[in-house]
Short mmCIF file of C-alpha atoms in Angstrom, two decimals:
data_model
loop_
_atom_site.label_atom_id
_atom_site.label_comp_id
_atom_site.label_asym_id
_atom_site.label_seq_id
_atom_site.Cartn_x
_atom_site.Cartn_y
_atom_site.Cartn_z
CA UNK A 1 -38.38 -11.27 2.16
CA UNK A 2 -39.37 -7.48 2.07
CA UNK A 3 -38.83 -4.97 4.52
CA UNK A 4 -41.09 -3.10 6.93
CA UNK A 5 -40.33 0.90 8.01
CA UNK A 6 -39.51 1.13 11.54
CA UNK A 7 -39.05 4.69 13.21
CA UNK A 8 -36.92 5.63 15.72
CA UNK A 9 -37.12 8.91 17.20
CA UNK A 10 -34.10 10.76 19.42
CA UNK A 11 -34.24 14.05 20.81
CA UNK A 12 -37.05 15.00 18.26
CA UNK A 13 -35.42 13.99 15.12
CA UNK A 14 -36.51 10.78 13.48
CA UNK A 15 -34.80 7.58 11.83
CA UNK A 16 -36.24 5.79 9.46
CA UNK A 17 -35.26 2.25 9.06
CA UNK A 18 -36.11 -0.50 6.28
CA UNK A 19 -36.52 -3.87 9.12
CA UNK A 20 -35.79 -6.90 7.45
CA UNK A 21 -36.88 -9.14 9.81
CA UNK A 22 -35.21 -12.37 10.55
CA UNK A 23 -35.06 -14.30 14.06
CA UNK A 24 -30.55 -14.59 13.74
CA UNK A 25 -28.18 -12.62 15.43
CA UNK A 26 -28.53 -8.94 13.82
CA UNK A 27 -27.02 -6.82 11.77
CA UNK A 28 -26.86 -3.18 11.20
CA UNK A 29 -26.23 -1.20 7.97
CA UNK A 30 -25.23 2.07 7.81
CA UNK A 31 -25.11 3.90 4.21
CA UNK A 32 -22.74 6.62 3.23
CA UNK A 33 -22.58 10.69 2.90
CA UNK A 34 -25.95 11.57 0.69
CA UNK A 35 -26.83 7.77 0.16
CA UNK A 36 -29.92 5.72 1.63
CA UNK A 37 -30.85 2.44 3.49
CA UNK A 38 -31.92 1.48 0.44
CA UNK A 39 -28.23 0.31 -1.04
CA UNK A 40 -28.23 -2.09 0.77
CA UNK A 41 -31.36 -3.90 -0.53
CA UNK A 42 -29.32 -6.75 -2.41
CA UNK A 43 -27.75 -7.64 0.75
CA UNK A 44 -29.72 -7.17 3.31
CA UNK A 45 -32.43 -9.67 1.43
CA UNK A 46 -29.65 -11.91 1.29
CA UNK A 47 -28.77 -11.87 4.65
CA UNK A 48 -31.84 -11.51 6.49
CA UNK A 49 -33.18 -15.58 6.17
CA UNK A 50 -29.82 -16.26 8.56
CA UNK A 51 -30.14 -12.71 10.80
CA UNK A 52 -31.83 -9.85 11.66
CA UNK A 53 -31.00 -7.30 9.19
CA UNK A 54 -31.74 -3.38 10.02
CA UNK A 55 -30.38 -0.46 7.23
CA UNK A 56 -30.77 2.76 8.71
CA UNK A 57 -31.41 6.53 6.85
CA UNK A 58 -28.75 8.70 8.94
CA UNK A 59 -30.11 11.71 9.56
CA UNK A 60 -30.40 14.06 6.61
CA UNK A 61 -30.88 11.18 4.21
CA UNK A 62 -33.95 9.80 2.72
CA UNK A 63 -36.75 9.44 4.83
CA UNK A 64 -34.93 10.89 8.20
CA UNK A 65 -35.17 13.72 8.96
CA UNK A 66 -33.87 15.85 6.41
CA UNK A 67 -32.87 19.05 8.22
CA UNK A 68 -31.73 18.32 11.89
CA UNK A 69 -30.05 20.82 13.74
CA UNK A 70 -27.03 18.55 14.38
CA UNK A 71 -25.02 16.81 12.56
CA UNK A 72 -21.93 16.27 14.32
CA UNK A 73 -20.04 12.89 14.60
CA UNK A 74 -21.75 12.62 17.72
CA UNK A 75 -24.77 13.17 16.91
CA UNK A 76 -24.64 10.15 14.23
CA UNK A 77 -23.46 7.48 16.92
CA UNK A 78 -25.66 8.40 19.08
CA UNK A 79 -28.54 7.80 16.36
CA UNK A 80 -26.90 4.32 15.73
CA UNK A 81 -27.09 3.61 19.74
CA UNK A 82 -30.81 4.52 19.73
CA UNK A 83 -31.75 2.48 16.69
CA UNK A 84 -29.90 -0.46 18.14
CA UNK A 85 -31.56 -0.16 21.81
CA UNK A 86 -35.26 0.78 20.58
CA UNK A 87 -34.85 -1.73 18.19
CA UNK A 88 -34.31 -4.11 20.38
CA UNK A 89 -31.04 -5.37 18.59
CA UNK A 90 -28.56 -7.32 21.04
CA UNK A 91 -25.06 -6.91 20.33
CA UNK A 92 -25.30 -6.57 16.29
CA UNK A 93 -22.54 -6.55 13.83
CA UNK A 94 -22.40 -3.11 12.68
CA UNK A 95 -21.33 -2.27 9.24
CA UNK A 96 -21.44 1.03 7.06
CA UNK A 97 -19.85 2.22 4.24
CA UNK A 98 -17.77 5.40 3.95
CA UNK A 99 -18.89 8.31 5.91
CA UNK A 100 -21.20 5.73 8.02
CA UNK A 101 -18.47 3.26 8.25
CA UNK A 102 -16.84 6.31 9.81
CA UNK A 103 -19.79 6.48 12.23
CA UNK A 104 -20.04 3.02 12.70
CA UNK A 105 -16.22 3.24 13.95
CA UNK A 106 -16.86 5.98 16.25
CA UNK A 107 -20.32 3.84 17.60
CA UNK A 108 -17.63 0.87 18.20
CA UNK A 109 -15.02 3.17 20.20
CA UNK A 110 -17.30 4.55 22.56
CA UNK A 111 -19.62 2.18 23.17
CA UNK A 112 -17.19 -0.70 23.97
CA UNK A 113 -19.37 -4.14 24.50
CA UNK A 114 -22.16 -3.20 22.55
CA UNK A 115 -21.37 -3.92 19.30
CA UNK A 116 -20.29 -8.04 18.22
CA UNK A 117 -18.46 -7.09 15.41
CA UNK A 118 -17.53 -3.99 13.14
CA UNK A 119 -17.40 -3.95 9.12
CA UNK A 120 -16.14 -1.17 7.53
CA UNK A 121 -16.35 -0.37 3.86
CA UNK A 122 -14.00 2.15 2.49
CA UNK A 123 -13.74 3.70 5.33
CA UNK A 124 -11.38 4.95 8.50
CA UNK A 125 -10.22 7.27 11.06
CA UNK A 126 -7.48 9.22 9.08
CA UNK A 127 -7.86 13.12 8.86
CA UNK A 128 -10.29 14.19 5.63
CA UNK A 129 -8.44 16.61 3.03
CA UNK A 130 -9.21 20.14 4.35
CA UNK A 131 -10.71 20.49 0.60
CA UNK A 132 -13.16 17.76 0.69
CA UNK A 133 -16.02 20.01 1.70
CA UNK A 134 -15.49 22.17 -1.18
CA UNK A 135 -14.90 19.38 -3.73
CA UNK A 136 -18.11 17.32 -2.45
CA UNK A 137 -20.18 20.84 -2.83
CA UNK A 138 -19.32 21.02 -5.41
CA UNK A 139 -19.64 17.75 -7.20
CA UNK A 140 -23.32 17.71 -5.63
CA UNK A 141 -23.99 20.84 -7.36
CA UNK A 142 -23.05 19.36 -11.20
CA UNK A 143 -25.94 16.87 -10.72
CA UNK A 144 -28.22 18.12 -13.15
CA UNK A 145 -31.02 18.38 -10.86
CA UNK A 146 -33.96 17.76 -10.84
CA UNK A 147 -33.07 14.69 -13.14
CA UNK A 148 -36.18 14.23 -15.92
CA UNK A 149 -36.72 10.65 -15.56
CA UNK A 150 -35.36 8.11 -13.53
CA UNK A 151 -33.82 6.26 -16.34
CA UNK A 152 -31.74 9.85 -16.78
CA UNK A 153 -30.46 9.69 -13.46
CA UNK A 154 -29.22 5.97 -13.74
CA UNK A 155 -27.34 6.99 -16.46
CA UNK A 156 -25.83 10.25 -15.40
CA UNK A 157 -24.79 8.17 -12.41
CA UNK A 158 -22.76 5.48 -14.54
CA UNK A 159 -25.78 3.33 -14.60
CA UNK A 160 -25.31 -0.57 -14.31
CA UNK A 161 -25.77 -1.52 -10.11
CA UNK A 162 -24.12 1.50 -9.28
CA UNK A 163 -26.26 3.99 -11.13
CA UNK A 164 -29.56 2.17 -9.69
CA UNK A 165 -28.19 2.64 -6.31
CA UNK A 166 -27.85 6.31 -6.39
CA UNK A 167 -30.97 6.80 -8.59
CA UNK A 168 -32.70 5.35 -5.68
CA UNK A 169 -32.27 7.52 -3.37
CA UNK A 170 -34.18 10.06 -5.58
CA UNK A 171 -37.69 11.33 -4.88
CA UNK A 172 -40.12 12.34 -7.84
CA UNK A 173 -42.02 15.69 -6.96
CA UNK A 174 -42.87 18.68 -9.08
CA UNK A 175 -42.37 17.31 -12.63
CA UNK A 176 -38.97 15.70 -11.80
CA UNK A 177 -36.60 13.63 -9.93
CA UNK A 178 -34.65 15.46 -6.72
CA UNK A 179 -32.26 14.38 -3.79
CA UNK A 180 -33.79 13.13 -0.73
CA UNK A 181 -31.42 15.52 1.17
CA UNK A 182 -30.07 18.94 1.26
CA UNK A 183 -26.97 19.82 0.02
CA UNK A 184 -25.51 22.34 3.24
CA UNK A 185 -26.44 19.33 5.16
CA UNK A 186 -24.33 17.02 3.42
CA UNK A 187 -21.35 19.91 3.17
CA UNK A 188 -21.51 20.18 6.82
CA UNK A 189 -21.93 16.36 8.04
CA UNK A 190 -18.12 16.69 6.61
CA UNK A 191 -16.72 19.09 9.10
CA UNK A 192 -15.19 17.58 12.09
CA UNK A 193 -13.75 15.17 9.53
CA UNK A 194 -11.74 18.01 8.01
CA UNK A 195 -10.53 19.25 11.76
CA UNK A 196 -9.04 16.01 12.96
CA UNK A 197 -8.45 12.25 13.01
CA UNK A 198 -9.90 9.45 14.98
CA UNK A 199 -6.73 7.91 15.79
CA UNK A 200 -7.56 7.10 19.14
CA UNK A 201 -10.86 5.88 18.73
CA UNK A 202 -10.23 3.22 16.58
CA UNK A 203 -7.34 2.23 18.93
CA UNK A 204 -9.69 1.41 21.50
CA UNK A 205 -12.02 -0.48 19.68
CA UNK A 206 -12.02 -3.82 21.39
CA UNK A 207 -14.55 -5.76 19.20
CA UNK A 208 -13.54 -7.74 16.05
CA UNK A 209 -13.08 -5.79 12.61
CA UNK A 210 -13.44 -6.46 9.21
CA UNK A 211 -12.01 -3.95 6.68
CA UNK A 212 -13.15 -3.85 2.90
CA UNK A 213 -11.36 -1.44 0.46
CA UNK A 214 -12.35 -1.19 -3.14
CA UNK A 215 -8.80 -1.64 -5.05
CA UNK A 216 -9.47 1.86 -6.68
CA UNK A 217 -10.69 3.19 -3.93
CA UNK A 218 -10.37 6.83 -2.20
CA UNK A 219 -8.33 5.65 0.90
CA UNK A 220 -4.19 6.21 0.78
CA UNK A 221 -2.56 2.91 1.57
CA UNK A 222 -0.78 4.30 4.28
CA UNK A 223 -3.88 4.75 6.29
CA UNK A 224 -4.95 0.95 6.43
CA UNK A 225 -1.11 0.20 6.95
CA UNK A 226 -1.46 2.88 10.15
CA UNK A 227 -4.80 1.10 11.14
CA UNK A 228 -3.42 -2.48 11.40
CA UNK A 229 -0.33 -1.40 13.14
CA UNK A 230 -2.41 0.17 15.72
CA UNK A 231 -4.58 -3.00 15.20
CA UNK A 232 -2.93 -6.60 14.00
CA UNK A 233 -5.95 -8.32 14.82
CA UNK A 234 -7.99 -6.38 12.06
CA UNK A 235 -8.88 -8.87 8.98
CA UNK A 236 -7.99 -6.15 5.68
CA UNK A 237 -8.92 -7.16 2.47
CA UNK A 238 -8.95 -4.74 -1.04
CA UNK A 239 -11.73 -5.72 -4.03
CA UNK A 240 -10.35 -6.11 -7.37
CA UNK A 241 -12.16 -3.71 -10.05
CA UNK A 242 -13.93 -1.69 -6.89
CA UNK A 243 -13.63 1.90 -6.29
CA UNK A 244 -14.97 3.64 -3.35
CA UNK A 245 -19.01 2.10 -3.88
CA UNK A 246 -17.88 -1.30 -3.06
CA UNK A 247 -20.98 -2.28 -2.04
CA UNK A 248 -22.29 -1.28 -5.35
CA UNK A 249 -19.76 -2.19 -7.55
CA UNK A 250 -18.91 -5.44 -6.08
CA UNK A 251 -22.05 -6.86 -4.48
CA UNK A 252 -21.29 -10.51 -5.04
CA UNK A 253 -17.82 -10.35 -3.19
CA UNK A 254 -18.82 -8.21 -0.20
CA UNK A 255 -22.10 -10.84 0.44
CA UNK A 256 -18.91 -13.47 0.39
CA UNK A 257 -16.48 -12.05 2.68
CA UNK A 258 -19.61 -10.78 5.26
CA UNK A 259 -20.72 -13.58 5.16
CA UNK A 260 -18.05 -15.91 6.38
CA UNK A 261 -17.25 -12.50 9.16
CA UNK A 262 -20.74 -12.75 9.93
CA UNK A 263 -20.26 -16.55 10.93
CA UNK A 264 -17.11 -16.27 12.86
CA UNK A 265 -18.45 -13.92 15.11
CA UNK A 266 -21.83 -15.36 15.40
CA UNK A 267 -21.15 -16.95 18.32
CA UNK A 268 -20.10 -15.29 21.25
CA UNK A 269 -17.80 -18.12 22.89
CA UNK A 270 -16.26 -17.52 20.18
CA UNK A 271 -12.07 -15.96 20.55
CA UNK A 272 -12.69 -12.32 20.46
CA UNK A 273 -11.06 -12.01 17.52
CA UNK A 274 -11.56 -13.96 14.20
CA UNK A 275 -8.95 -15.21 12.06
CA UNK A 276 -8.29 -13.73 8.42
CA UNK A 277 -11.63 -13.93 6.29
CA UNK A 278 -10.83 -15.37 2.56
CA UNK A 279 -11.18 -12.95 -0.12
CA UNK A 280 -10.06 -12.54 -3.48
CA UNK A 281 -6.99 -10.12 -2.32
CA UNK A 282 -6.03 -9.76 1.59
CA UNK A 283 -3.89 -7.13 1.65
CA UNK A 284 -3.09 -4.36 4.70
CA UNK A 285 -5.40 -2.52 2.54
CA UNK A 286 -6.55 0.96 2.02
CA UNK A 287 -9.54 2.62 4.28
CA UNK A 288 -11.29 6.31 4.76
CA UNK A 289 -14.23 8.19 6.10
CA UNK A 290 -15.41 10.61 3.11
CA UNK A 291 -17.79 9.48 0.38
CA UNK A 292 -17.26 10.32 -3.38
CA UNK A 293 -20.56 10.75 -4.63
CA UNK A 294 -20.59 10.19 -8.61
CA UNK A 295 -20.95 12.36 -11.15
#
């Protein structure tokens, strides 16, 4: 199956989308801080014969809009809530990785009954280092743009699944190969992160939760240990060889373990809450909200 652009517009600032189709239950994906829908490709193909599969371009990423005015937390969940209702997408499972799994948590909180099911990738409500802004600035800043070739920027990004995955979100203009988004953007999309912690939010999340955590990944285990004290019912799992681009890294394990959530929740006479999804480590895992963009 391919995918068709879809556009949803909020306030004046668009969203693009890459629509999978399918006729099952859907499913949102949400990619991280200066990703693109298009990570997801791999899955979402393999999903979308069984479900509706929609990957969104948050704002300030690929073909969004690049430059909005706003982008607070809020401003991202409310995004998500538009794309679901103009999209026509009844009660999805919503999953996102990093900085959108953040968003996808925050969607979950305060929308309570919308959502079937929450996935969350490396991601969490814990406090962001107070540094992280710098540090990500800065790390976007040694990409040695605008990358000569495509091929270069595969490489320079580690290359393998996880190189093609950042290379894609690339645009060739003016001789070369450039972000699809702004760096101040991307520094800023970071800031309430750095003020406080969504403790409270994900305490009220009502809907049932599966957590993935690459076993290298950016996310101190005290924070999933935290999160499923708050939270028994959560299913926690960590990847073996997986750092913070799970979805990347470890394609073949997350399609696995989404796919058997996916299925428990399908249904919605269903218990509210599934039981514990196999996986190749359950543990009480590890889980964050700030992408670590390669480099």
């Amino acid at each position: 199956m391919t995918w068709t652009e879809r556009t949803v517009i909020r306030e004046g600032v668009r969203i693009a989308c890459r629509d999978w189709g399918g006729a099952g239950p859907p499913v949102v994906l949400l990619h991280g801080l200066a990703g693109h829908a298009g990570e997801w490709d791999a899955l979402a193909r393999d999903l979308s014969p069984r479900y509706r599969v929609v990957a969104v371009d948050q704002r300030g990423h690929g073909a969004s809009e690049r430059r909005p005015r706003d982008v607070s937390r809020a401003a991202y969940v409310a995004d998500t809530v538009a794309v679901i209702g103009q999209l026509g997408l009844h009660r999805p499972v919503l999953a996102g990785q990093s900085l959108g799994g953040h968003t996808a948590l925050l969607t979950a909180a305060a929308h309570p009954g919308l959502l079937r099911g929450l996935v969350l990738v490396e991601a969490g409500p814990g406090r962001a280092d107070p540094n992280v802004q710098a540090e990500i600035g800065a790390m976007l800043d040694a990409w040695p743009t605008p990358f000569p070739s495509r091929r270069t920027a595969v490489e320079f990004f580690g290359g393998g699944a996880v190189g093609e995955g950042w290379a894609g979100g690339l645009e060739e203009r003016d001789g070369g190969w450039w972000p699809r988004f702004d760096r101040d953007v991307m520094v800023e999309a970071l800031a309430e992160n750095t003020r406080r912690s969504f403790w409270d939010e994900w305490a009220s999340i009502t809907c049932p939760t599966l957590v993935v955590l690459g076993q290298s990944g950016i996310v101190p285990p005290h924070e999933t240990e935290s999160m499923l004290q708050q939270r028994p019912e959560t299913v926690a799992l960590s990847v073996p060889g997986a750092g913070h681009d799970v979805h990347l890294e470890r394609p073949e394990v997350l399609r696995q373990v989404l796919r058997e959530f996916l299925g428990q929740v399908r249904s919605p006479g269903r218990s509210r809450h599934p039981g514990r999804t196999p996986s190749p480590r359950s543990t009480s895992g590890r889980a964050g909200g700030v992408p670590s963009p390669p480099g």
